[in-house]
Structure formats: structure tokens, C-alpha cells
Amino acid sequence: MAADAERWFKRILPQGLLGRSLLIIVTPLIVVQLVSTYIFYASHWDTVARRLATGLVGDVGAVIESLRAFPGPENRQRIIGIAASRMDLDIRFEMGGILPNTVMPKPSGIMETALHAALAERLQRPFLIDARSHEREVAVRVQLSDGLLEVFVPRKRLFSSTTYIFVLWMVGTSLLLLGIATIFMRNQVRSVRKLAVAADAFGKGRDVANFKPEGAAEVRQAAQAFNLMRDRIKRQMQQRTEMLAGVSHDLRTPLTRMKLQVAMLGDADGRAELEEDVAEMEQMVEGYLAFVRGEGGEASVPTDLSALVAEVVGRFRREGRDLDLHVEDTLVMPIKPQAMARVIGNLIGNALRYGGHVWVRVGKRPDAAEIVVDDDGPGIPEESREQVFKPFFRMERSRNLATGGVGLGLTIARDIVRGHGGDVLLEDSPLGGLRARIRLPL
Ligand SMILES: Nc1ncnc2c1ncn2[C@@H]1O[C@H](COP(=O)(O)OP(=O)(O)OP(=O)(O)O)[C@@H](O)[C@H]1O
Ligand SMILES: [Mg+2]
């Protein structure tokens, strides 16, 4: 139950920084206003209403007293005339009239209540209040000994509108404050959002231009730190690539020399093994060079991933291989197309090499694009699934280079996919062999 309430509360609370900070500013404001309105106006409004009602009842009482003191129709006309001109009271007198015997509805609202109380207290005669029949006036009927007195009071004599105006002002200024706070907070939040977008893009291996730190000091500091970090990572990546390229390249020349020398050895003992070793080393060097080439500053461009997969599959089909392709959605997203084609090629290549039949599927998941490559080969036992990603690790230790590569395929694949912010996962395929799953965050 409590957990339910908590979840509900979390769901209705704003998720974004802007919404939350506005809530933090506005909630206390509203609470303060409500409390002060309640405490102050509950009594203020009451007092004002009571004073106004008492004043009115005093006037009505004076009229009644005068009528009694100066009887006769002529006097009555004069008194009624004075009441109209000096007291703003519209008075009618019905000779011999009787107060209708209806039950007066319970007074509602501050004004009616106050009027009712004042009349009951000061007049001590039967009366009826009708505050609803007329728009601008309140009718008060009082039973006198010789007739019925009807008094029409302008509503504004009983009602102070300043209170309403004050409340309106309070609401108005709060809205103004909210508007100003929104504008200022939005600027603050924008810089945080910019940083978040940049960090997200960089995490997914996309190019991020240098962006100017702005906003509050802390945000600026974070943006500066991000820029520094990004530069450092870029530099390190470049350094690694250059070093790997250099080493691989430099090794080629002595390797070629060794190959020549081995060839000239004639029928010496162990010559075949030496030749194999040299050939293997050559392949490794080529592998490294290929790896490094894949890294070479290719830029992320919006690419149709499904089309890319279809293209790679097509390439294998033209070689006469048998593949099933199932495209669920078209997926355009920023990726490095050549590098990603290589990843897909490596995984399909493995599946074809170690399995027989291959199924490829591309589709969109809630938060990621997914490419799944299934085969019906022997698969990889659970405990080796991390190791196969290591450079030059191969399951079957055959040195027959014709049946396999050097063991860099998965290493390269994972490296590239992680560079896109995603990952390559190995699982059991429902089709018997291995399932390789590429996930790329959207
Ligand atoms: N689909 C698969 N089914 C069974 N085993 C696999 C599969 N894919 C990879 N492996 C195992 O994982 C090892 C590493 O694969 P990886 O692609 O990195 O290297 P490779 O295929 O041997 O060489 P290359 O560098 O030419 O790709 C392979 O040697 C193989 O033993
Ligand atoms: Mg491979």
C-alpha cells in the first residue's frame, strides 16, 4: 500500500529538472499564501462583513424608530425620502402587510451570516432576508406592528470587494513570479541538458563538437571537465591506434625477410613448422592492421541499419552462402557505416564458418536497435563466452589457418560496438548453435 502510494507519487512528480525546480520554488509560495489568506482573511473578512452589517442594521433601526416616533402617511413619505437620499436605502412600506410564513433558508456565506446575526441582535423583530432574488440588491423584510417594511439595500453596502482584489493581486503576483522563475530556470536547465546530450552522444561514439560551458558555476565546471575528458579520451584512442599501426607496419618488413630466409633454408629440419609460424605471425599482423584501419577516424553518419545489414547479407549470398534475413523495422541512426558493416560481417562470417545455416534478424527494441545472428553450429560453452572476445583467442586450437582466422573477429566486433555505446552479447541460440546479439542504444 505504502509502496503503491510512493510509486504513484513518483509518477505524478515531474521528472525533469525544470519541473522539479519550479515545484520547489512554487510549492512553498502557494502554501504560504494559502495559510496567510486563510488566517488573515478568515478573520478580516468576518470583521468587515460584521461591521458593514451592523452599520446597515443601525440605519434600518433608525428608520423604524423614526416611523414610530412620527406616525402618519406624510411623515412616512418624508422619512422614506430621507432614507433613499441619505442612506441609499430603497424602502417600501405595506400597510397591514404580514411577513410571509416561509422558513428562511439558512444564511450562507459570510455576508448573509453577518447580516442575519446583526438583524437578530439589534432589531428584535421578525424579519426575512432575501439575498438571492435580486442581482444588485439584498431585500430585508421586517414585520412592524402596523405593516411590513421592505428595505432594498445595494449589495455594495454589505460587501467589501477589496478582499477579492487583494486575493487577485496575490494570485497575479504569484503567477508573475512563476513566469519569471520559469524563464530563469529554463536557462539554467538548458545548460545542464546540453551537457547531458553531449555526454550521451559521446558515450555512443558520435562526434561531439566543442561546446561552450555556460550556466551556473557548477554546470560550467562539469562542462569544462567533460570537454577535458573528451579530449583526453580522443587523444588516447588516437595514440593507441597510431601505436598499433606503427608496430604492425614495422613488423611486416622483418617478417617478409624471415619468409625469404625460410624459403632459402632448403630441406632443413623443422622448416615446415617455421614456415607455419611465420605465416601465422603474418596473419596476426594483417589482423592488427585491419583492426586499426577500422578505427581510423570514420565519422558517425545517419545510416539505415537495416539496409546495411541487408547489404552485408547480400554480399555473403553472392558468395553462394545460404542465409535467412528478417528485417522487422527500418532503423535510421547515427553510426559508423563501414565499421558496423565489418562487425556484422565478422559475426555472420563466424556463424557461417562454425555453423551451417545462418539466420539474421534486425529490429527495434524499446531502447536499442538489435541485430541477432543465429547459427546451428556447436555454439560456445558458457564459460568461454568472455574469453572468445580476447585478441587471438580461438576455441579449436588447430593451427590450420585455412579453417579459421586469427581470433580477432569478435575482439574487433565488440570494440567497434562498444565504441557506439552498445555491446555484443553471446547466448544460446534456440536454433541449436550460437546467438550473437548486437545492441545499439538509440
Ligand atoms: N558462431 C560460432 N559458433 C561457434 N564458435 C564460435 C562462433 N563464433 C566464434 N566462435 C569461437 O570463438 C573464437 C573467436 O572468434 P573470432 O571471430 O574472434 O576469431 P576467429 O573467427 O577464430 O578468427 P577471425 O579473426 O578470422 O574472425 C573462434 O575461434 C571460435 O572458436
Ligand atoms: Mg571470426
Tab-separated table of C-alpha atoms and ligand atoms in Angstrom:
chain	number	residue	atom	x	y	z
A	1	MET	CA	0.000	0.000	0.000
A	2	ALA	CA	2.705	2.445	1.010
A	3	ALA	CA	4.802	1.290	-1.924
A	4	ASP	CA	1.841	1.906	-4.221
A	5	ALA	CA	1.428	5.424	-2.925
A	6	GLU	CA	5.117	6.029	-3.360
A	7	ARG	CA	5.045	4.829	-6.940
A	8	TRP	CA	2.020	6.958	-7.669
A	9	PHE	CA	3.714	9.950	-6.121
A	10	LYS	CA	6.819	9.368	-8.205
A	11	ARG	CA	4.764	9.121	-11.344
A	12	ILE	CA	2.927	12.396	-10.854
A	13	LEU	CA	6.054	14.291	-9.802
A	14	PRO	CA	7.774	15.975	-12.720
A	15	GLN	CA	10.767	14.022	-13.980
A	16	GLY	CA	12.728	16.885	-15.498
A	17	LEU	CA	14.974	19.310	-13.678
A	18	LEU	CA	12.894	22.298	-14.789
A	19	GLY	CA	9.660	20.870	-13.462
A	20	ARG	CA	11.237	19.827	-10.197
A	21	SER	CA	12.938	23.138	-9.507
A	22	LEU	CA	9.765	25.033	-10.301
A	23	LEU	CA	7.905	22.764	-7.944
A	24	ILE	CA	10.488	23.514	-5.259
A	25	ILE	CA	10.007	27.260	-5.765
A	26	VAL	CA	6.264	27.300	-6.178
A	27	THR	CA	5.082	24.835	-3.548
A	28	PRO	CA	6.243	26.883	-0.509
A	29	LEU	CA	4.871	30.005	-2.138
A	30	ILE	CA	1.436	28.522	-2.560
A	31	VAL	CA	1.447	27.070	0.935
A	32	VAL	CA	2.447	30.403	2.458
A	33	GLN	CA	-0.229	32.241	0.516
A	34	LEU	CA	-2.914	29.754	1.367
A	35	VAL	CA	-2.055	29.797	5.043
A	36	SER	CA	-1.854	33.583	5.248
A	37	THR	CA	-5.014	34.031	3.233
A	38	TYR	CA	-6.782	31.646	5.488
A	39	ILE	CA	-5.546	33.021	8.787
A	40	PHE	CA	-5.703	36.680	7.885
A	41	TYR	CA	-8.772	36.853	5.742
A	42	ALA	CA	-10.882	34.429	7.653
A	43	SER	CA	-10.857	36.992	10.480
A	44	HIS	CA	-10.508	40.152	8.403
A	45	TRP	CA	-13.337	39.298	6.091
A	46	ASP	CA	-15.512	38.320	9.004
A	47	THR	CA	-14.870	41.583	10.802
A	48	VAL	CA	-15.516	43.682	7.743
A	49	ALA	CA	-18.755	41.855	6.996
A	50	ARG	CA	-19.895	42.235	10.576
A	51	ARG	CA	-19.176	45.978	10.657
A	52	LEU	CA	-20.977	46.613	7.397
A	53	ALA	CA	-23.979	44.584	8.526
A	54	THR	CA	-24.109	46.377	11.873
A	55	GLY	CA	-23.969	49.734	10.123
A	56	LEU	CA	-26.826	48.813	7.860
A	57	VAL	CA	-28.952	47.413	10.645
A	58	GLY	CA	-28.345	50.654	12.572
A	59	ASP	CA	-29.752	52.638	9.640
A	60	VAL	CA	-32.745	50.343	9.329
A	61	GLY	CA	-33.318	50.628	13.087
A	62	ALA	CA	-33.173	54.439	12.839
A	63	VAL	CA	-35.774	54.380	10.075
A	64	ILE	CA	-38.055	52.138	12.118
A	65	GLU	CA	-37.682	54.315	15.198
A	66	SER	CA	-38.429	57.450	13.178
A	67	LEU	CA	-41.507	55.849	11.672
A	68	ARG	CA	-42.749	55.038	15.106
A	69	ALA	CA	-41.957	58.464	16.534
A	70	PHE	CA	-43.575	60.371	13.635
A	71	PRO	CA	-46.646	58.479	12.523
A	72	GLY	CA	-48.882	59.439	9.649
A	73	PRO	CA	-48.527	58.924	5.873
A	74	GLU	CA	-46.960	62.290	5.258
A	75	ASN	CA	-44.230	61.780	7.782
A	76	ARG	CA	-43.688	58.297	6.473
A	77	GLN	CA	-43.137	59.637	2.939
A	78	ARG	CA	-40.609	62.094	4.222
A	79	ILE	CA	-38.711	59.538	6.270
A	80	ILE	CA	-38.627	57.138	3.336
A	81	GLY	CA	-37.383	60.004	1.155
A	82	ILE	CA	-34.552	60.783	3.598
A	83	ALA	CA	-33.607	57.125	3.787
A	84	ALA	CA	-33.406	56.950	-0.004
A	85	SER	CA	-31.294	60.076	-0.421
A	86	ARG	CA	-29.055	59.870	2.664
A	87	MET	CA	-28.770	56.211	3.409
A	88	ASP	CA	-29.034	54.731	-0.052
A	89	LEU	CA	-31.908	52.577	1.140
A	90	ASP	CA	-34.897	51.864	-1.071
A	91	ILE	CA	-37.756	51.459	1.390
A	92	ARG	CA	-41.349	50.424	0.828
A	93	PHE	CA	-43.999	50.178	3.428
A	94	GLU	CA	-47.003	47.928	3.080
A	95	MET	CA	-49.759	48.943	5.385
A	96	GLY	CA	-51.111	45.937	7.306
A	97	GLY	CA	-48.689	43.627	5.461
A	98	ILE	CA	-47.672	40.382	7.080
A	99	LEU	CA	-44.353	38.635	6.781
A	100	PRO	CA	-44.886	35.520	4.695
A	101	ASN	CA	-44.728	32.483	6.832
A	102	THR	CA	-41.918	30.801	4.957
A	103	VAL	CA	-38.928	29.266	6.552
A	104	MET	CA	-35.925	31.334	5.711
A	105	PRO	CA	-33.116	29.317	4.173
A	106	LYS	CA	-30.100	29.002	6.396
A	107	PRO	CA	-27.846	32.006	5.795
A	108	SER	CA	-24.956	31.045	3.580
A	109	GLY	CA	-21.794	32.989	3.037
A	110	ILE	CA	-20.081	35.470	5.300
A	111	MET	CA	-22.245	38.448	4.318
A	112	GLU	CA	-25.590	36.764	4.855
A	113	THR	CA	-24.488	35.253	8.113
A	114	ALA	CA	-23.290	38.604	9.441
A	115	LEU	CA	-26.467	40.356	8.334
A	116	HIS	CA	-28.607	37.693	9.903
A	117	ALA	CA	-26.736	37.942	13.186
A	118	ALA	CA	-26.913	41.741	13.261
A	119	LEU	CA	-30.634	41.840	12.477
A	120	ALA	CA	-31.449	39.238	15.080
A	121	GLU	CA	-29.397	41.012	17.691
A	122	ARG	CA	-30.355	44.656	17.133
A	123	LEU	CA	-33.829	44.693	15.678
A	124	GLN	CA	-35.618	42.137	17.757
A	125	ARG	CA	-38.467	41.898	15.291
A	126	PRO	CA	-39.378	39.136	12.881
A	127	PHE	CA	-37.512	39.519	9.611
A	128	LEU	CA	-36.639	37.775	6.368
A	129	ILE	CA	-33.508	38.196	4.279
A	130	ASP	CA	-33.655	37.614	0.551
A	131	ALA	CA	-30.180	37.819	-0.846
A	132	ARG	CA	-30.796	35.787	-3.970
A	133	SER	CA	-33.720	37.217	-5.905
A	134	HIS	CA	-32.002	40.444	-6.981
A	135	GLU	CA	-28.664	40.795	-8.573
A	136	ARG	CA	-27.586	44.137	-7.158
A	137	GLU	CA	-29.697	44.337	-4.044
A	138	VAL	CA	-30.439	42.454	-0.903
A	139	ALA	CA	-34.015	42.629	0.310
A	140	VAL	CA	-34.732	42.729	4.033
A	141	ARG	CA	-38.336	42.444	5.167
A	142	VAL	CA	-39.184	43.444	8.712
A	143	GLN	CA	-42.502	42.981	10.443
A	144	LEU	CA	-43.667	46.174	12.132
A	145	SER	CA	-46.728	46.478	14.328
A	146	ASP	CA	-48.786	48.214	11.622
A	147	GLY	CA	-47.374	46.761	8.453
A	148	LEU	CA	-44.473	45.242	6.549
A	149	LEU	CA	-41.326	47.205	5.901
A	150	GLU	CA	-39.341	46.236	2.825
A	151	VAL	CA	-35.764	47.524	2.588
A	152	PHE	CA	-33.724	47.098	-0.562
A	153	VAL	CA	-30.043	47.514	0.201
A	154	PRO	CA	-27.443	47.895	-2.530
A	155	ARG	CA	-25.158	44.938	-2.309
A	156	LYS	CA	-22.062	47.080	-2.169
A	157	ARG	CA	-23.142	48.462	1.183
A	158	LEU	CA	-22.716	44.993	2.592
A	159	PHE	CA	-19.829	43.745	0.656
A	160	SER	CA	-16.181	44.756	0.540
A	161	SER	CA	-14.616	43.931	-2.801
A	162	THR	CA	-11.112	44.901	-1.699
A	163	THR	CA	-10.647	41.468	-0.263
A	164	TYR	CA	-11.271	39.926	-3.651
A	165	ILE	CA	-8.985	42.408	-5.307
A	166	PHE	CA	-6.300	41.607	-2.798
A	167	VAL	CA	-6.605	37.883	-3.438
A	168	LEU	CA	-6.485	38.549	-7.167
A	169	TRP	CA	-3.327	40.552	-6.679
A	170	MET	CA	-1.792	37.759	-4.709
A	171	VAL	CA	-2.608	35.184	-7.362
A	172	GLY	CA	-1.449	37.566	-10.062
A	173	THR	CA	1.905	38.257	-8.469
A	174	SER	CA	2.411	34.547	-7.841
A	175	LEU	CA	1.797	33.825	-11.498
A	176	LEU	CA	4.218	36.579	-12.419
A	177	LEU	CA	6.811	35.083	-10.105
A	178	LEU	CA	6.213	31.667	-11.593
A	179	GLY	CA	6.718	33.085	-15.077
A	180	ILE	CA	9.971	34.796	-14.146
A	181	ALA	CA	11.219	31.714	-12.323
A	182	THR	CA	10.388	29.593	-15.365
A	183	ILE	CA	12.372	31.822	-17.674
A	184	PHE	CA	15.412	31.878	-15.403
A	185	MET	CA	15.270	28.207	-14.535
A	186	ARG	CA	14.896	27.259	-18.160
A	187	ASN	CA	18.178	28.938	-18.946
A	188	GLN	CA	19.857	27.076	-16.118
A	189	VAL	CA	18.335	23.787	-17.134
A	190	ARG	CA	19.244	24.287	-20.756
A	191	SER	CA	22.946	24.230	-19.985
A	192	VAL	CA	22.543	21.028	-17.973
A	193	ARG	CA	20.523	19.496	-20.775
A	194	LYS	CA	23.153	20.455	-23.335
A	195	LEU	CA	25.792	18.746	-21.262
A	196	ALA	CA	23.636	15.643	-20.911
A	197	VAL	CA	23.057	15.479	-24.654
A	198	ALA	CA	26.761	15.895	-25.367
A	199	ALA	CA	27.751	13.210	-22.840
A	200	ASP	CA	25.134	10.842	-24.224
A	201	ALA	CA	26.287	11.365	-27.811
A	202	PHE	CA	29.931	10.946	-26.879
A	203	GLY	CA	29.107	7.758	-24.993
A	204	LYS	CA	27.554	6.420	-28.170
A	205	GLY	CA	30.704	7.179	-30.099
A	206	ARG	CA	29.314	10.112	-32.018
A	207	ASP	CA	31.293	13.208	-32.748
A	208	VAL	CA	30.706	15.989	-30.273
A	209	ALA	CA	31.777	19.480	-31.166
A	210	ASN	CA	33.460	21.552	-28.510
A	211	PHE	CA	30.648	23.254	-26.690
A	212	LYS	CA	30.871	26.399	-24.684
A	213	PRO	CA	30.344	25.895	-20.962
A	214	GLU	CA	27.502	28.100	-19.786
A	215	GLY	CA	25.055	28.423	-16.929
A	216	ALA	CA	25.732	28.214	-13.210
A	217	ALA	CA	29.287	27.751	-11.958
A	218	GLU	CA	28.829	24.061	-11.183
A	219	VAL	CA	27.356	23.343	-14.584
A	220	ARG	CA	30.139	25.232	-16.285
A	221	GLN	CA	32.649	23.267	-14.274
A	222	ALA	CA	31.055	19.983	-15.282
A	223	ALA	CA	31.024	21.066	-18.931
A	224	GLN	CA	34.671	22.019	-18.750
A	225	ALA	CA	35.515	18.698	-17.141
A	226	PHE	CA	33.560	16.940	-19.858
A	227	ASN	CA	35.467	18.764	-22.593
A	228	LEU	CA	38.776	17.870	-20.962
A	229	MET	CA	37.760	14.262	-20.537
A	230	ARG	CA	36.588	14.005	-24.113
A	231	ASP	CA	39.860	15.440	-25.409
A	232	ARG	CA	41.849	13.040	-23.282
A	233	ILE	CA	39.881	10.014	-24.446
A	234	LYS	CA	40.170	11.080	-28.059
A	235	ARG	CA	43.902	11.561	-27.665
A	236	GLN	CA	44.323	8.170	-26.036
A	237	MET	CA	42.320	6.453	-28.732
A	238	GLN	CA	44.356	8.092	-31.400
A	239	GLN	CA	47.583	7.208	-29.648
A	240	ARG	CA	46.577	3.579	-29.348
A	241	THR	CA	45.615	3.418	-32.996
A	242	GLU	CA	48.813	5.041	-34.136
A	243	MET	CA	50.947	2.794	-31.981
A	244	LEU	CA	49.224	-0.354	-33.118
A	245	ALA	CA	49.502	0.732	-36.730
A	246	GLY	CA	53.165	1.570	-36.308
A	247	VAL	CA	54.071	-1.729	-34.645
A	248	SER	CA	52.131	-3.782	-37.149
A	249	HIS	CA	53.622	-1.913	-40.031
A	250	ASP	CA	57.165	-2.169	-38.723
A	251	LEU	CA	56.797	-5.904	-38.143
A	252	ARG	CA	55.882	-6.502	-41.752
A	253	THR	CA	59.338	-5.834	-43.144
A	254	PRO	CA	61.294	-8.244	-40.895
A	255	LEU	CA	58.519	-10.804	-41.419
A	256	THR	CA	58.919	-10.632	-45.172
A	257	ARG	CA	62.664	-11.033	-44.702
A	258	MET	CA	62.126	-14.060	-42.480
A	259	LYS	CA	59.829	-15.595	-45.061
A	260	LEU	CA	62.502	-15.267	-47.694
A	261	GLN	CA	65.125	-16.723	-45.398
A	262	VAL	CA	62.943	-19.678	-44.517
A	263	ALA	CA	62.322	-20.297	-48.185
A	264	MET	CA	66.069	-20.385	-48.763
A	265	LEU	CA	66.665	-22.817	-45.916
A	266	GLY	CA	66.131	-25.742	-48.173
A	267	ASP	CA	65.091	-29.029	-46.586
A	268	ALA	CA	66.300	-28.239	-43.115
A	269	ASP	CA	64.738	-29.855	-40.015
A	270	GLY	CA	61.632	-28.078	-38.743
A	271	ARG	CA	61.360	-25.897	-41.756
A	272	ALA	CA	57.657	-26.612	-42.252
A	273	GLU	CA	56.820	-25.561	-38.674
A	274	LEU	CA	58.857	-22.403	-39.064
A	275	GLU	CA	57.035	-21.589	-42.244
A	276	GLU	CA	53.697	-22.071	-40.484
A	277	ASP	CA	54.762	-19.841	-37.596
A	278	VAL	CA	55.829	-17.106	-39.910
A	279	ALA	CA	52.584	-17.367	-41.847
A	280	GLU	CA	50.616	-17.169	-38.610
A	281	MET	CA	52.534	-14.110	-37.493
A	282	GLU	CA	51.879	-12.521	-40.827
A	283	GLN	CA	48.176	-13.125	-40.428
A	284	MET	CA	48.249	-11.650	-36.958
A	285	VAL	CA	49.966	-8.546	-38.205
A	286	GLU	CA	47.428	-8.260	-41.002
A	287	GLY	CA	44.685	-8.675	-38.432
A	288	TYR	CA	46.048	-5.874	-36.315
A	289	LEU	CA	46.363	-3.654	-39.324
A	290	ALA	CA	42.780	-4.416	-40.294
A	291	PHE	CA	41.691	-3.661	-36.744
A	292	VAL	CA	43.494	-0.355	-36.772
A	293	ARG	CA	42.101	0.574	-40.160
A	294	GLY	CA	38.615	0.044	-38.804
A	295	GLU	CA	39.306	2.578	-36.113
A	296	GLY	CA	40.625	5.178	-38.494
A	297	GLY	CA	38.569	8.275	-37.830
A	298	GLU	CA	35.394	7.224	-39.568
A	299	ALA	CA	32.616	9.648	-38.661
A	300	SER	CA	29.141	8.741	-37.451
A	301	VAL	CA	26.524	9.468	-40.096
A	302	PRO	CA	22.788	8.752	-40.040
A	303	THR	CA	22.563	5.337	-41.655
A	304	ASP	CA	19.784	2.896	-42.341
A	305	LEU	CA	20.923	-0.012	-40.203
A	306	SER	CA	18.508	-2.487	-41.771
A	307	ALA	CA	19.738	-1.619	-45.245
A	308	LEU	CA	23.310	-2.002	-44.040
A	309	VAL	CA	22.605	-5.486	-42.688
A	310	ALA	CA	20.808	-6.413	-45.902
A	311	GLU	CA	23.820	-5.260	-47.875
A	312	VAL	CA	26.240	-7.392	-45.855
A	313	VAL	CA	23.926	-10.396	-46.097
A	314	GLY	CA	23.717	-9.818	-49.850
A	315	ARG	CA	27.486	-9.938	-50.081
A	316	PHE	CA	27.561	-13.379	-48.434
A	317	ARG	CA	24.713	-14.586	-50.619
A	318	ARG	CA	26.608	-13.624	-53.729
A	319	GLU	CA	29.394	-15.874	-52.482
A	320	GLY	CA	26.841	-18.640	-52.636
A	321	ARG	CA	26.136	-18.869	-48.898
A	322	ASP	CA	22.727	-19.670	-47.517
A	323	LEU	CA	21.317	-17.044	-45.097
A	324	ASP	CA	17.901	-16.110	-43.797
A	325	LEU	CA	17.324	-12.399	-43.286
A	326	HIS	CA	14.419	-10.959	-41.381
A	327	VAL	CA	14.074	-7.182	-41.163
A	328	GLU	CA	11.499	-6.051	-38.593
A	329	ASP	CA	11.868	-2.282	-38.863
A	330	THR	CA	13.799	0.262	-40.806
A	331	LEU	CA	16.175	1.914	-38.412
A	332	VAL	CA	17.962	5.099	-39.280
A	333	MET	CA	20.523	6.082	-36.669
A	334	PRO	CA	23.939	7.701	-36.487
A	335	ILE	CA	26.615	5.009	-36.832
A	336	LYS	CA	29.968	4.482	-38.490
A	337	PRO	CA	28.742	2.515	-41.501
A	338	GLN	CA	31.977	0.842	-42.577
A	339	ALA	CA	32.903	-0.208	-39.068
A	340	MET	CA	29.399	-1.511	-38.402
A	341	ALA	CA	29.373	-3.440	-41.690
A	342	ARG	CA	32.558	-5.049	-40.523
A	343	VAL	CA	31.008	-6.069	-37.212
A	344	ILE	CA	28.026	-7.657	-38.936
A	345	GLY	CA	30.346	-9.308	-41.440
A	346	ASN	CA	32.519	-10.754	-38.652
A	347	LEU	CA	29.545	-12.218	-36.796
A	348	ILE	CA	27.919	-13.658	-39.907
A	349	GLY	CA	31.334	-14.938	-41.007
A	350	ASN	CA	31.725	-16.771	-37.695
A	351	ALA	CA	28.229	-18.194	-37.895
A	352	LEU	CA	28.851	-19.487	-41.400
A	353	ARG	CA	32.269	-20.812	-40.513
A	354	TYR	CA	31.296	-22.634	-37.337
A	355	GLY	CA	27.676	-23.398	-38.165
A	356	GLY	CA	25.814	-24.440	-41.253
A	357	HIS	CA	22.775	-22.335	-41.655
A	358	VAL	CA	22.509	-18.722	-40.514
A	359	TRP	CA	19.555	-16.561	-39.502
A	360	VAL	CA	19.893	-12.789	-39.241
A	361	ARG	CA	17.306	-10.525	-37.708
A	362	VAL	CA	17.226	-6.702	-37.359
A	363	GLY	CA	14.708	-4.963	-35.198
A	364	LYS	CA	13.920	-2.165	-32.818
A	365	ARG	CA	13.637	-2.710	-29.088
A	366	PRO	CA	12.302	-0.080	-26.665
A	367	ASP	CA	15.711	1.460	-26.017
A	368	ALA	CA	18.013	-0.071	-28.589
A	369	ALA	CA	18.449	-1.331	-32.108
A	370	GLU	CA	19.181	-5.022	-32.152
A	371	ILE	CA	20.846	-7.303	-34.673
A	372	VAL	CA	20.690	-11.013	-33.886
A	373	VAL	CA	22.787	-13.614	-35.715
A	374	ASP	CA	21.826	-17.242	-35.049
A	375	ASP	CA	23.514	-20.393	-36.306
A	376	ASP	CA	23.121	-24.136	-35.874
A	377	GLY	CA	26.762	-24.903	-35.143
A	378	PRO	CA	28.328	-26.226	-31.935
A	379	GLY	CA	27.937	-22.930	-30.075
A	380	ILE	CA	30.319	-21.689	-27.387
A	381	PRO	CA	30.150	-23.123	-23.864
A	382	GLU	CA	29.010	-20.645	-21.243
A	383	GLU	CA	32.395	-20.433	-19.514
A	384	SER	CA	34.248	-19.470	-22.688
A	385	ARG	CA	31.945	-16.718	-23.791
A	386	GLU	CA	34.081	-13.983	-22.281
A	387	GLN	CA	37.363	-15.436	-23.440
A	388	VAL	CA	36.470	-15.550	-27.116
A	389	PHE	CA	36.458	-11.780	-27.110
A	390	LYS	CA	40.141	-11.707	-26.184
A	391	PRO	CA	42.543	-10.976	-29.021
A	392	PHE	CA	43.859	-14.113	-30.759
A	393	PHE	CA	41.792	-16.434	-28.603
A	394	ARG	CA	40.423	-19.357	-30.585
A	395	MET	CA	38.444	-22.292	-29.294
A	396	GLU	CA	39.780	-25.019	-31.502
A	397	ARG	CA	43.483	-24.828	-31.218
A	398	SER	CA	44.014	-26.132	-34.712
A	399	ARG	CA	46.843	-24.419	-36.365
A	400	ASN	CA	45.220	-24.997	-39.693
A	401	LEU	CA	44.944	-21.459	-40.886
A	402	ALA	CA	42.689	-22.434	-43.721
A	403	THR	CA	39.796	-23.283	-41.388
A	404	GLY	CA	39.971	-20.207	-39.262
A	405	GLY	CA	41.189	-16.734	-38.823
A	406	VAL	CA	43.496	-15.421	-36.189
A	407	GLY	CA	40.908	-14.864	-33.462
A	408	LEU	CA	40.429	-11.132	-33.806
A	409	GLY	CA	36.934	-11.161	-35.294
A	410	LEU	CA	34.983	-10.922	-32.063
A	411	THR	CA	37.550	-8.623	-30.451
A	412	ILE	CA	37.127	-6.142	-33.264
A	413	ALA	CA	33.354	-6.530	-33.274
A	414	ARG	CA	32.979	-5.783	-29.598
A	415	ASP	CA	35.450	-2.917	-29.772
A	416	ILE	CA	33.509	-1.210	-32.537
A	417	VAL	CA	30.083	-1.813	-30.994
A	418	ARG	CA	31.218	-0.557	-27.613
A	419	GLY	CA	32.591	2.471	-29.385
A	420	HIS	CA	28.981	3.084	-30.420
A	421	GLY	CA	27.826	2.826	-26.813
A	422	GLY	CA	26.415	-0.676	-27.308
A	423	ASP	CA	27.613	-4.215	-26.746
A	424	VAL	CA	27.929	-7.662	-28.333
A	425	LEU	CA	26.406	-10.479	-26.312
A	426	LEU	CA	26.733	-14.225	-26.847
A	427	GLU	CA	23.888	-16.571	-25.927
A	428	ASP	CA	22.465	-19.990	-26.715
A	429	SER	CA	20.555	-19.914	-29.947
A	430	PRO	CA	17.126	-21.553	-29.974
A	431	LEU	CA	18.251	-22.910	-33.336
A	432	GLY	CA	20.960	-25.032	-31.763
A	433	GLY	CA	24.131	-23.050	-32.131
A	434	LEU	CA	25.346	-19.663	-31.012
A	435	ARG	CA	23.329	-16.476	-30.898
A	436	ALA	CA	25.296	-13.271	-31.227
A	437	ARG	CA	23.327	-10.190	-30.318
A	438	ILE	CA	24.394	-6.647	-31.158
A	439	ARG	CA	22.661	-3.952	-29.165
A	440	LEU	CA	22.996	-0.303	-30.110
A	441	PRO	CA	21.348	2.273	-27.872
A	442	LEU	CA	19.014	4.586	-29.739
B	1	LIG	N1	29.247	-18.851	-34.280
B	1	LIG	C1	30.171	-19.532	-33.577
B	1	LIG	N2	29.983	-20.820	-33.247
B	1	LIG	C2	30.924	-21.472	-32.545
B	1	LIG	N3	32.049	-20.913	-32.115
B	1	LIG	C3	32.308	-19.652	-32.432
B	1	LIG	C4	31.383	-18.897	-33.160
B	1	LIG	N4	31.883	-17.639	-33.300
B	1	LIG	C5	33.081	-17.640	-32.706
B	1	LIG	N5	33.350	-18.818	-32.177
B	1	LIG	C6	34.555	-19.201	-31.435
B	1	LIG	O1	35.141	-18.010	-30.937
B	1	LIG	C7	36.502	-17.899	-31.393
B	1	LIG	C8	36.840	-16.460	-31.602
B	1	LIG	O2	36.119	-15.947	-32.698
B	1	LIG	P1	36.708	-14.760	-33.547
B	1	LIG	O3	35.713	-14.375	-34.567
B	1	LIG	O4	37.182	-13.736	-32.601
B	1	LIG	O5	38.002	-15.390	-34.240
B	1	LIG	P2	38.062	-16.326	-35.475
B	1	LIG	O6	36.746	-16.477	-36.113
B	1	LIG	O7	38.681	-17.546	-34.989
B	1	LIG	O8	39.085	-15.557	-36.379
B	1	LIG	P3	38.815	-14.221	-37.247
B	1	LIG	O9	39.754	-13.249	-36.663
B	1	LIG	O10	39.098	-14.561	-38.638
B	1	LIG	O11	37.381	-13.858	-37.015
B	1	LIG	C9	36.538	-18.709	-32.652
B	1	LIG	O12	37.820	-19.205	-32.844
B	1	LIG	C10	35.554	-19.835	-32.344
B	1	LIG	O13	36.198	-20.862	-31.651
B	2	MG	MG	35.689	-14.783	-36.655
